Structures are given as C-alpha cells and as structure tokens.
XYZ file of C-alpha atoms in Angstrom:
513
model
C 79.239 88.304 67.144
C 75.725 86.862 66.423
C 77.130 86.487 62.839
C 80.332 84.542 63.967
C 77.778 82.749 66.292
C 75.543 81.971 63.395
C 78.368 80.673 61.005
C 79.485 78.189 63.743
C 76.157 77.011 64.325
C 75.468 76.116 60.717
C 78.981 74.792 60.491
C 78.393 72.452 63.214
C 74.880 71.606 61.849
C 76.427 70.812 58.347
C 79.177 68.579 60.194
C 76.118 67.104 62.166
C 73.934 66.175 59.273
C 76.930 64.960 56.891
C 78.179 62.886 59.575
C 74.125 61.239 60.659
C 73.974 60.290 56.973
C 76.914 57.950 57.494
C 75.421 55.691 59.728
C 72.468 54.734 57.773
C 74.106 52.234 55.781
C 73.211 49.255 57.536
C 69.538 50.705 57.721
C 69.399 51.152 54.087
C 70.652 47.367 53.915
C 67.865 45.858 56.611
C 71.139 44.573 58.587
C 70.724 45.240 62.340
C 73.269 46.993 63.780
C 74.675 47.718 67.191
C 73.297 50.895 69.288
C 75.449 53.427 70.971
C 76.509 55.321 67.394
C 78.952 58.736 68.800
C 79.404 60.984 65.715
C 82.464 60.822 64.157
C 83.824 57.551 66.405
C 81.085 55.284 65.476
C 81.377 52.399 67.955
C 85.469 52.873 68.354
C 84.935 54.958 71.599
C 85.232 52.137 74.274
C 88.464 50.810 72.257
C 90.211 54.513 71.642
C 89.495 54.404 75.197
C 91.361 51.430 76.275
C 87.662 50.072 77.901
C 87.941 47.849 75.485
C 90.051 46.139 72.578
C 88.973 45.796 69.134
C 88.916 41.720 69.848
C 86.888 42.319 72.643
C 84.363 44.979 70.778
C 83.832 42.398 68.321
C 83.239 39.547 70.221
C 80.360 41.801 72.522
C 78.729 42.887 68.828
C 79.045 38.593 68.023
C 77.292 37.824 71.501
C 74.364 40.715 71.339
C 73.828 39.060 67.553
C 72.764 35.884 68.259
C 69.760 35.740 66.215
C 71.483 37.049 63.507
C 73.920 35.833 60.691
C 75.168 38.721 59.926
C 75.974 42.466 62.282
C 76.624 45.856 61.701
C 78.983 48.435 63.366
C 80.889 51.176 62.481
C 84.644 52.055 62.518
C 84.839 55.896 62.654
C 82.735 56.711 59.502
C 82.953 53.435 57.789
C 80.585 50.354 58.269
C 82.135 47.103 58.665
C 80.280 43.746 58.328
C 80.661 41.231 60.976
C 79.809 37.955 59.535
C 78.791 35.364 62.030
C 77.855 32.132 60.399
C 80.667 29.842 59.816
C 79.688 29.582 56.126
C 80.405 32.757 55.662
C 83.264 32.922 57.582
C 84.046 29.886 55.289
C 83.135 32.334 52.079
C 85.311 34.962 53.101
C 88.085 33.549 53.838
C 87.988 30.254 51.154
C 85.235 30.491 48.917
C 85.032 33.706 47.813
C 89.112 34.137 48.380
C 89.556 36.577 45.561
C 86.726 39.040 46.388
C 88.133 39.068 50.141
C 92.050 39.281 49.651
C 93.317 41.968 50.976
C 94.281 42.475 55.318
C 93.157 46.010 56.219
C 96.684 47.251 57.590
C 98.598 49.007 55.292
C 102.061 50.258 55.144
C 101.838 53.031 52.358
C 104.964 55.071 53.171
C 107.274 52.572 52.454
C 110.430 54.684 53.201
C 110.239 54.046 57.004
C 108.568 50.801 56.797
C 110.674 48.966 54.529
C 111.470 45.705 55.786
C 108.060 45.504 57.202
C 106.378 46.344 54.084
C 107.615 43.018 52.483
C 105.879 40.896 55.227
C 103.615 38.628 54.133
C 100.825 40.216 56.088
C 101.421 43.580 54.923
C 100.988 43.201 51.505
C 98.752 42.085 48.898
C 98.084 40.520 45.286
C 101.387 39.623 43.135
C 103.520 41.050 45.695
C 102.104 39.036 48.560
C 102.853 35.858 46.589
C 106.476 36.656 46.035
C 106.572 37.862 50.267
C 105.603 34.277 51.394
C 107.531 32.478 48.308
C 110.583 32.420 50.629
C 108.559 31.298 53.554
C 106.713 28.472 52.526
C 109.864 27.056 50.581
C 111.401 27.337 53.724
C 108.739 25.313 56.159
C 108.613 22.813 53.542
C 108.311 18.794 55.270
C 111.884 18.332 54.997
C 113.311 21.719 56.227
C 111.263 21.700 59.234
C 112.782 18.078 60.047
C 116.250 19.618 59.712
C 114.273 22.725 62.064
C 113.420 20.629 64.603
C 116.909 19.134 65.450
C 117.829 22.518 66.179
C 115.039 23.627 68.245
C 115.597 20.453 70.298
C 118.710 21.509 71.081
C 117.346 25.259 72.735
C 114.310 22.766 74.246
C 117.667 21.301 76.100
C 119.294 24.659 77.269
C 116.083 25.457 78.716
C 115.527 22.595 80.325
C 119.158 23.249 82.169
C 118.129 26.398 83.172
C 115.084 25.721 84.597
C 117.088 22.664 86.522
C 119.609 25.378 87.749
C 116.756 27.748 88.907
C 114.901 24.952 90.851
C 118.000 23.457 92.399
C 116.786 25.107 95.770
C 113.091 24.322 95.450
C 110.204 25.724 93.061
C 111.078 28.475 90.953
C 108.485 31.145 90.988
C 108.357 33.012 87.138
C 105.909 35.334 84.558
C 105.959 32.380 81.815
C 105.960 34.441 79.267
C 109.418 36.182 79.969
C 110.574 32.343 79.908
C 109.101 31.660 76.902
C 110.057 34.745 75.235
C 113.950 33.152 76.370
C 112.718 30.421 73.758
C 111.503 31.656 71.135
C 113.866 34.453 71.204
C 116.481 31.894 71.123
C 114.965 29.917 68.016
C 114.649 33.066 66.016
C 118.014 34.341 66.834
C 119.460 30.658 66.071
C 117.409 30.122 63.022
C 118.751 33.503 61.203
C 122.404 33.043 62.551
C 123.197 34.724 65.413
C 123.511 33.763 69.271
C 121.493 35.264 71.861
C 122.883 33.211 75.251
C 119.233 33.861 76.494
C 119.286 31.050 78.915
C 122.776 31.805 80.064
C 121.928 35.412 81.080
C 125.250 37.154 79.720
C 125.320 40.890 80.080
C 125.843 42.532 76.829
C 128.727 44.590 76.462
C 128.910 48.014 76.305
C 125.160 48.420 77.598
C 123.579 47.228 74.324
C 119.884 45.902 73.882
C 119.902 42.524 74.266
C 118.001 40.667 71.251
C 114.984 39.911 72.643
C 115.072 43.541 73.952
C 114.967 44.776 70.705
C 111.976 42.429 69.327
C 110.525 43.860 72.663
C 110.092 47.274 70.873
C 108.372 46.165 68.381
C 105.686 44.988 71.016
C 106.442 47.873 73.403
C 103.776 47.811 76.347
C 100.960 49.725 75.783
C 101.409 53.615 76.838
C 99.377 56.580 75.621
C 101.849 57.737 72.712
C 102.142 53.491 71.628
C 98.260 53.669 71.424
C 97.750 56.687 69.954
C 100.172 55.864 67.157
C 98.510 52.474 67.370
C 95.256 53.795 66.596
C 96.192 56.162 64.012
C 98.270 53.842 61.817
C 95.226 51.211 62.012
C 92.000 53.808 61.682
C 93.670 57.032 59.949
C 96.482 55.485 57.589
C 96.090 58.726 55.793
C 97.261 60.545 58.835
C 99.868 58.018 59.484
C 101.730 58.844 56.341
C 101.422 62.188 56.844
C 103.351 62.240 60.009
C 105.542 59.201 58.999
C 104.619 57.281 61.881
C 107.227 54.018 61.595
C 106.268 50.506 62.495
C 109.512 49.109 62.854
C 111.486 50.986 65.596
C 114.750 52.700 63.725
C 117.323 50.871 66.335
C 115.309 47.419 64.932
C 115.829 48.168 61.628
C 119.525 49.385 61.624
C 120.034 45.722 63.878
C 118.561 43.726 61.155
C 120.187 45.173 58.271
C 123.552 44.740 59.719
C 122.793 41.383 60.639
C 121.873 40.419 56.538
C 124.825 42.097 55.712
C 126.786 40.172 57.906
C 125.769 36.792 57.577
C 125.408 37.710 53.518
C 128.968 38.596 53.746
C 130.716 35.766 55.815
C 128.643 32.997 54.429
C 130.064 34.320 50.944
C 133.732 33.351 52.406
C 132.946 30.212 54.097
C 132.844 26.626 52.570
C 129.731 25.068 55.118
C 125.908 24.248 54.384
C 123.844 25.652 56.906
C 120.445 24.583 57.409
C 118.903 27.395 58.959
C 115.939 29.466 57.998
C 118.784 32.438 56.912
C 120.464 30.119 54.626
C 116.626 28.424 52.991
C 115.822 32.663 51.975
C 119.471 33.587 50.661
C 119.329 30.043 48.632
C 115.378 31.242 47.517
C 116.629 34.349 46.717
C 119.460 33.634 44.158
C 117.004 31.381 42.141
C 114.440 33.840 42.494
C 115.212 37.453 40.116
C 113.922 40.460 42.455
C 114.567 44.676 42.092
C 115.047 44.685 45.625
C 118.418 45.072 46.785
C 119.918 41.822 48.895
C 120.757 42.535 51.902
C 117.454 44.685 52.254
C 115.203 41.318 51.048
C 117.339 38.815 53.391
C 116.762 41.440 56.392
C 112.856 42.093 55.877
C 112.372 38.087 55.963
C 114.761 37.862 58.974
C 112.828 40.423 60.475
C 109.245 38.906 59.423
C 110.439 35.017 60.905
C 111.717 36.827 64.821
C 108.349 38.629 64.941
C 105.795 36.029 63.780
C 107.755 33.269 65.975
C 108.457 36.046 69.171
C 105.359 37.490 70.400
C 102.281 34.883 68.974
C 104.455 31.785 69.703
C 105.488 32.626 73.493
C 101.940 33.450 73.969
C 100.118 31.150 72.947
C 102.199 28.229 75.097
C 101.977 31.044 78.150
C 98.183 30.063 77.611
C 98.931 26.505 77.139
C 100.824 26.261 79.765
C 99.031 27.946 82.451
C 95.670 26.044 81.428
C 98.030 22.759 82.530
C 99.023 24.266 85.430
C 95.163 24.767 86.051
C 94.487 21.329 85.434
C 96.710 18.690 86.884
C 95.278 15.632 85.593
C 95.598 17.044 82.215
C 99.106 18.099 82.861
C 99.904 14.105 84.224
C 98.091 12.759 80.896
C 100.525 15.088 79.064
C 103.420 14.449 80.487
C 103.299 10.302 80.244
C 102.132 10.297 76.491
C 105.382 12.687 76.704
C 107.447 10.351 78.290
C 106.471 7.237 76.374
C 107.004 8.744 73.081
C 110.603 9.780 74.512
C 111.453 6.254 75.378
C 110.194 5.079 72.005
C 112.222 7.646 69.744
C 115.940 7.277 72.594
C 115.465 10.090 74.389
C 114.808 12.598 71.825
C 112.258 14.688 70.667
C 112.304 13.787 66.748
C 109.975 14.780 64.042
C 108.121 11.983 64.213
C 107.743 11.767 67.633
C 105.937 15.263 67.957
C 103.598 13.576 65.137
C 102.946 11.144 67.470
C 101.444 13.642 70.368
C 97.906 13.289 69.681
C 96.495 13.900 73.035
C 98.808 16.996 73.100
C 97.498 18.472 70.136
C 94.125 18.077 71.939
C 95.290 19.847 74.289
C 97.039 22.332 72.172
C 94.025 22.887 70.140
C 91.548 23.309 73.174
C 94.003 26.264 74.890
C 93.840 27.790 71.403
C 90.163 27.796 71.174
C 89.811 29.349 74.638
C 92.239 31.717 74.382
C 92.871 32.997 70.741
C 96.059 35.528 70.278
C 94.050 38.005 68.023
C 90.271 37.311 68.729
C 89.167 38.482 65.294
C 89.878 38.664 61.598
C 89.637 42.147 59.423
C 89.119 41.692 55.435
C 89.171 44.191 52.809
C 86.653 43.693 49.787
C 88.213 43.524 46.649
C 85.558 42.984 43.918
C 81.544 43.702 45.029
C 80.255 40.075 46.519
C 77.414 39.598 48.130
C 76.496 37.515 51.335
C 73.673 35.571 52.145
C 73.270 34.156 55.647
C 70.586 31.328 56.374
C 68.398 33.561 58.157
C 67.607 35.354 55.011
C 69.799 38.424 55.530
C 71.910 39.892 53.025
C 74.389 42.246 51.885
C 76.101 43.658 48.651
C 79.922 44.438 49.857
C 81.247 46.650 47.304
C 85.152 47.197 47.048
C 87.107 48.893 49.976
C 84.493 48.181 52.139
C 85.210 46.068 55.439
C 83.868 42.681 56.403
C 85.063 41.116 60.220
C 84.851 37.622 61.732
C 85.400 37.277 65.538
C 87.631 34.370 65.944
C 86.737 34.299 70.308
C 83.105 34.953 69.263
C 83.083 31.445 67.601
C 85.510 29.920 68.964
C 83.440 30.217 72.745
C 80.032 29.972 71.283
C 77.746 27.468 73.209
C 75.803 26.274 69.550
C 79.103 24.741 68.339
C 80.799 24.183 71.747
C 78.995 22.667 74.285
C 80.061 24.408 77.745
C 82.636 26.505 76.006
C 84.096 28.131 79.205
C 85.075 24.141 80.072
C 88.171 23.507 79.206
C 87.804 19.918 77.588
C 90.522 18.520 75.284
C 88.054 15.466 74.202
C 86.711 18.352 71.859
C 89.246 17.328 69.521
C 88.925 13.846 69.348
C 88.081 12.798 65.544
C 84.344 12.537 65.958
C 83.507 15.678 67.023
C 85.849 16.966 64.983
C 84.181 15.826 62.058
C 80.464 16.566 63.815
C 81.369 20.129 64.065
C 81.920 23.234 61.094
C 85.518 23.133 60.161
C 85.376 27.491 60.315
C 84.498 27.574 63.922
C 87.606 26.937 65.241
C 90.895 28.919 63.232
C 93.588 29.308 65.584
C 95.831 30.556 62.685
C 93.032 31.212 59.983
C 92.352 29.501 56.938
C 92.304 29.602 53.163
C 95.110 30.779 51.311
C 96.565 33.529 53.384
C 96.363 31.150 56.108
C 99.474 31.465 58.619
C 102.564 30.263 56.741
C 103.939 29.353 60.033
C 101.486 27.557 61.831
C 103.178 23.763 61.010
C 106.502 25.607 62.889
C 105.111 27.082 65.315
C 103.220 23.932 66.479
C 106.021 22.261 66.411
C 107.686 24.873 68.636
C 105.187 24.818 71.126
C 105.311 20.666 71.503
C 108.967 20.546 71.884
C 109.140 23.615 74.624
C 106.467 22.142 76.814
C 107.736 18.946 76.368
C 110.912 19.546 77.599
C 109.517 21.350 80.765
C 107.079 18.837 81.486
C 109.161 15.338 80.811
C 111.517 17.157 84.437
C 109.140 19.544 85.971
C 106.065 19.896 87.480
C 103.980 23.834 86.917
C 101.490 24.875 89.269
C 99.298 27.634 89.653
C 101.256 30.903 91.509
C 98.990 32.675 94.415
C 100.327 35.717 92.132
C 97.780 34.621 88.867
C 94.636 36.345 88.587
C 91.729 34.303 88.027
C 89.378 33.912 86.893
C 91.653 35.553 83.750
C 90.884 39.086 82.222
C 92.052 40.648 79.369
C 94.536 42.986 78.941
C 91.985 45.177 76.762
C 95.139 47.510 76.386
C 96.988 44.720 74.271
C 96.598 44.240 70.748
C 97.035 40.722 71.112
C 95.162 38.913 73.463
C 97.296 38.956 77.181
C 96.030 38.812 81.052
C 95.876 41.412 83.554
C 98.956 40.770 85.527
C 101.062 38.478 83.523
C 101.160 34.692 83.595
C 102.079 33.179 87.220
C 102.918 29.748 87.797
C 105.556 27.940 90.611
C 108.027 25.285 88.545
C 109.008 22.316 90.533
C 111.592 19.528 89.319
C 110.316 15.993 89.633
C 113.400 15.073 90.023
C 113.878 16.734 93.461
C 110.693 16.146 94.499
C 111.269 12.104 93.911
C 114.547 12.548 96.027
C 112.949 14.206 98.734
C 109.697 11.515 98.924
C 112.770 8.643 99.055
C-alpha cells in the first residue's frame, strides 16, 4: 500500500510540475498576465462553468489591462495573447494578414461536418478563397439591388402581420422570435423555398418547420450542448475522436434534399431566377470543383440561412430594443424613414436605404454597444512579432493564439467618451475620422472580413423600416434592465429575451381623432 501510495504521489507530483511549467510563458516573455491560474484549466474555469462566456472573460482580462498594450491568459495549457491597442488589432487582422490567417475552429473530421466544412469561416488558405468565391460574386452591387426587391417584399408580409396582431391594441412579443420570422423568411426565399413564417401554417405531418430546423443549429444552451460546445472549441482532438457533429443530421439530410431539388427542377424549367440559389449554381458551372454538386450548392445554402438567421435577427433585436429605450431616437428614425419613402413612391429601394444616414448612426451605435460575438480568436501562421507603444513585446510563433476583444474596445472610455451612453452622434463624419478606424468592427476587418455585412445591413434597414414607418415599440414591463448577458450563449443574448409592446400608429391616430 505505501508503495501504491508512493507511485500516486510522484505521479501526481510529475503531473503537477509538467503542468506549473506551462504557465510560465508569459513570465518568460515580461507580458503581464492575469492571476487566478487552476492547473490544467488555466483561466477557462469561470467559462466551462457557465459564470462566464469566453466574450465576457476577455473583455474582464481587456478592463484589468488598462495600462497595458498587450495581456496574457491561458486557454487550458496554451497561452493566448490578447492584444489591446488598436494598432495591433489593426496588425492582426490587416497588416500582418498572412501571419494571422487562420480562425481557431476547426472542422477536421470532415465526414460528419461536410457542408459545414466548406463555410467560409471554417476553413483556411486556398480553400477558404474558393468557400467565399461564390459568396462575394453573389453580394456583388448589382445582385444585392435585385436582393433587395425581394426582401422588400417579406419587409411587407411582416408589416401585415404585425397590423393583424395589433388590430386589438399593442401586441406584446420576444423580438427576436419576430425577427427570426424575417430572416428565416429571407433565407428560405433567397435559396428557393417558402417558409409561410408570417402566415403561421402548421406543417403537415408534424414536420420541423424551417426556422425550427436552423433552430438546432443554435439549440439553447443545456449541459450536453455545452459540453460538446466546449470540447469541439478547446479539445478538437477529442472532438474527432468521438465524432461530435456540428451540423445536426436532420439539418443536413434537409439541405441536401433541398440542392437536389431545386438543382433538379431548375434543370427542367425555362425562367431566370435571381436569387442567391441561382448566383452559386451559375458560380459553380463556371467554376471546375472535385466536389460533387448537389453537396457544394447545399453547404453554401446552408452557410447563407445560418450567417443571415441567428447574427442578423440579433443584432436588430438589439437595435430595436435600444429604440424602444429611446423614443426621441426612435421619432428621428422613423421621419428620415418616412421622407425617404415619399421621395423613392412608397418603396424601400436600393438607393433609398443609401440614403439612411442617421439610421446607420444609429445602426452603428447599437452595434458598438452590443456586439454579437464580443471578441475575435486568430491562429498564427508564420512567427511575427508585436510591439505595443508601451514598449511590450512578443514573438508569436506558429499555432500559437492571439485574441482581440471586440466589447473591450468597442466600450472603452479612451476612444468613447461615456461609452455606456448610447449616442448615435458618435458616427457623424468627424468623429469618425477623429477616432482609430480598429476600435469599432462590428463585422471585423481585413480580408476575412464578413462577406455579408453589405446584406445584412441592408436587411436590418428594410425590417425596421417597415415596422417603424406603421408602428410604434416600447419598452415591455417584461425586459430586464439594466441588460445582462446570457453568459450561457455563445453569441452575445440577454437574460430573459427581448421584451417590447408594438403599437400601430395608425390606430393610435384613429383613436386621438
């Protein structure tokens, strides 16, 4: 027994020393570094937890770093870099591009992942090129004109909902289940199917509805979700050991059928289309590619309903509630709204979203309070080193991690004065041009920028205009403020959902008569 004893003892002082000698790196550097090291975790405790989320980690490591350009923590074993300086955010993501390429989440077992593994974020060097070929041909000027035409027409079914729900009074609603109706209906619409979401049809035979499905892939947050969760970001190893699947198999089946089916009919039929379905089939057969059709067509289906789903419906759930919040704003909104409308007939062209420049303000300031991911991850791809203008430096070699926390910047009081103010004047073109272009990236920068952000702006303008231009959104007693995190999500939600009370101005007018 005192043998066995002894064995374990020296075991567990062997695991002890190997693992102490891991978290000297930043030492070793002269980088200062966060406190609170647990062997084996590093700093990921509070976020393997749930007491915190990896945005919100971050953004505490940004805050307790003021002094400093540059921070050290650790993720399990491995140290990670957080750069802090907007220069350097600037030379990771733009300058120094090719030594910072890579996004840390990877998708190595391919056989489960398939149509995910061709998203543009997924993937990386040639074959991250040819995954956002399709996409940027596709949100080219004059495709999103023939876009927008279409999503006016959605902008208009929602409007008649929302008229239909408020015919009694003020409709009470979680905004983001309403705008999950909308963009669920532009991605449905845009690769070729019909998803009646603002009609409310019961699908037959008890099947998911589509926005049901996308719903899996953001499942709410439950102990076997985060668990995976954590092991495909932290242990990818482990991940592909176990085959752990990002794209639910009911998701996949859905979206291959779909390719197949729209690949098949639009074979027969003698019609243009001029949706985003018909821009990648068209990319495709002037593009040569191993990958089988229907497989290609289905991935970049897939890749267009997630990235406009989830990030779009939150970020105008933001919008909108900050609005609500602030009525004045919300008034100043709604008659630039209605002047542009009288000026372009009644509709909501192109060039008439152009022409929303106090929107965009507006837009832009509910982005910069509330950012959908918080922070940026980047892999090191050839050794670089960082200098910060406090004199600190480091030598990143290859594999290692560098981090950027977009709320860290985005809400810090030496670029924004009174950051917790919500103040749309922020955006006006002198202080625009007064301030570091790399303290405010909403949807990143340099080349793997979002390929989507030009749509999804565009998205956002044309929803909330066609709420506002008839309706009136105030604050529910149900919202909690002042608002918390989620620290649960991935992406950055609210405890308790999004609450407002919608009103028609219409009714209200008849009533004051």
């Amino acid at each position: 027994m005192e043998l066995i004893f002894a064995t374990v003892a020296f075991v567990f002082f062997l695991l002890y020393f190997y693992l102490s000698r891991q978290y000297n790196y930043f030492q070793k550097n002269e980088i200062p570094s966060a406190n609170g090291i647990v062997l084996g975790l590093g700093h990921m405790l509070p976020v393997f937890s749930e007491k915190k989320s990896l945005a919100t980690l971050c953004e505490d490591f940004y805050n307790e770093a003021k002094e400093y350009s540059m921070y050290g923590f650790y993720e399990l074993c491995s140290p990670v870099l957080l750069v802090r300086e907007p220069e350097l955010v600037k030379n990771v993501l733009l300058t120094n591009f090719s030594s910072f390429s890579e996004n840390p989440f990877k998708l190595n077992y391919q056989d489960k992942n398939e149509l995910f593994s061709l998203n543009p974020f997924f993937v990386d060097g040639d074959k991250w090129k040819e995954a956002r070929a399709p996409h940027t041909h596709s949100f080219s000027s004059m495709k999103l004109k023939q876009i927008t035409f279409q999503v006016a027409k959605i902008a208009d079914k929602m409007n008649k909902y929302l008229s239909k729900q408020c015919k009694n009074g003020e409709f009470e609603t979680n905004l983001k289940k309403l705008c999950k109706k909308f963009t669920g209906e532009v991605s449905s619409t845009a690769i070729g199917i019909e998803t009646h979401n603002f009609e409310e049809l019961q699908p037959q035979n008890s099947e998911m509805t589509y926005n049901e499905r996308l719903d899996k892939v953001f499942e709410s947050p439950s102990f076997s979700t985060v668990f995976q969760q954590t092991i495909r970001l932290y242990l990818p190893s482990l991940a592909k050991l176990f085959q752990l699947s990002v794209t639910p198999i009911e998701v996949d089946q859905y979206f291959r059928q779909i390719a197949k089916t729209i690949i098949d009919n639009r074979k027969m039929e003698n019609f243009i289309y001029n949706d985003f379905a018909q821009f990648v089939i068209n990319f495709q057969k002037s593009h040569d590619t191993k990958i089988n059709e229907e497989t290609i067509i289905a991935a970049h289906m897939l890749s267009f309903a997630v990235d406009t789903y989830e990030t779009t419906s939150l970020t105008m759930s933001f919008l909108i509630i900050n609005l609500a919040k602030q009525p004045e704003i919300q008034e100043k909104v709604r008659n630039e709204i209605v002047t542009l409308l009288k000026k372009y007939n009644g509709k909501l062209t192109y060039d008439a979203l152009k022409e929303m420049t106090y929107f965009e303000k507006v837009l832009n300031e509910s982005q910069r309070m509330h950012h959908i991911t918080g922070y940026f991850f980047k892999i090191c791809t050839k050794k670089t080193k960082l200098i910060g203008t406090d004199g600190l430096s480091c030598v990143i070699k290859p594999g290692q991690k560098v981090g950027i926390s977009l709320s860290g910047l985005q809400m810090d009081s030496k670029y924004w004065r009174e950051p917790e103010k919500f103040n749309p004047e922020r955006f006006n073109e002198d202080e625009k041009n007064s301030r570091h272009k790399f303290t405010f990236l909403p949807f990143g920068e340099g080349p793997r920028v979002c390929v989507g952000m030009r749509l999804a702006v565009i998205l956002i303008k044309i929803s909330v205009a066609a709420i506002l231009k008839d309706f009136s959104i105030e604050i529910s007693s149900k919202m909690i403020f002042p608002i918390e995190r989620d620290e649960s999500s991935f992406l950055n939600s609210p405890k308790g959902g999004f609450w407002v009370n919608i009103r028609s101005l219409k009714t209200s007018a008849s009533s004051n008569d």
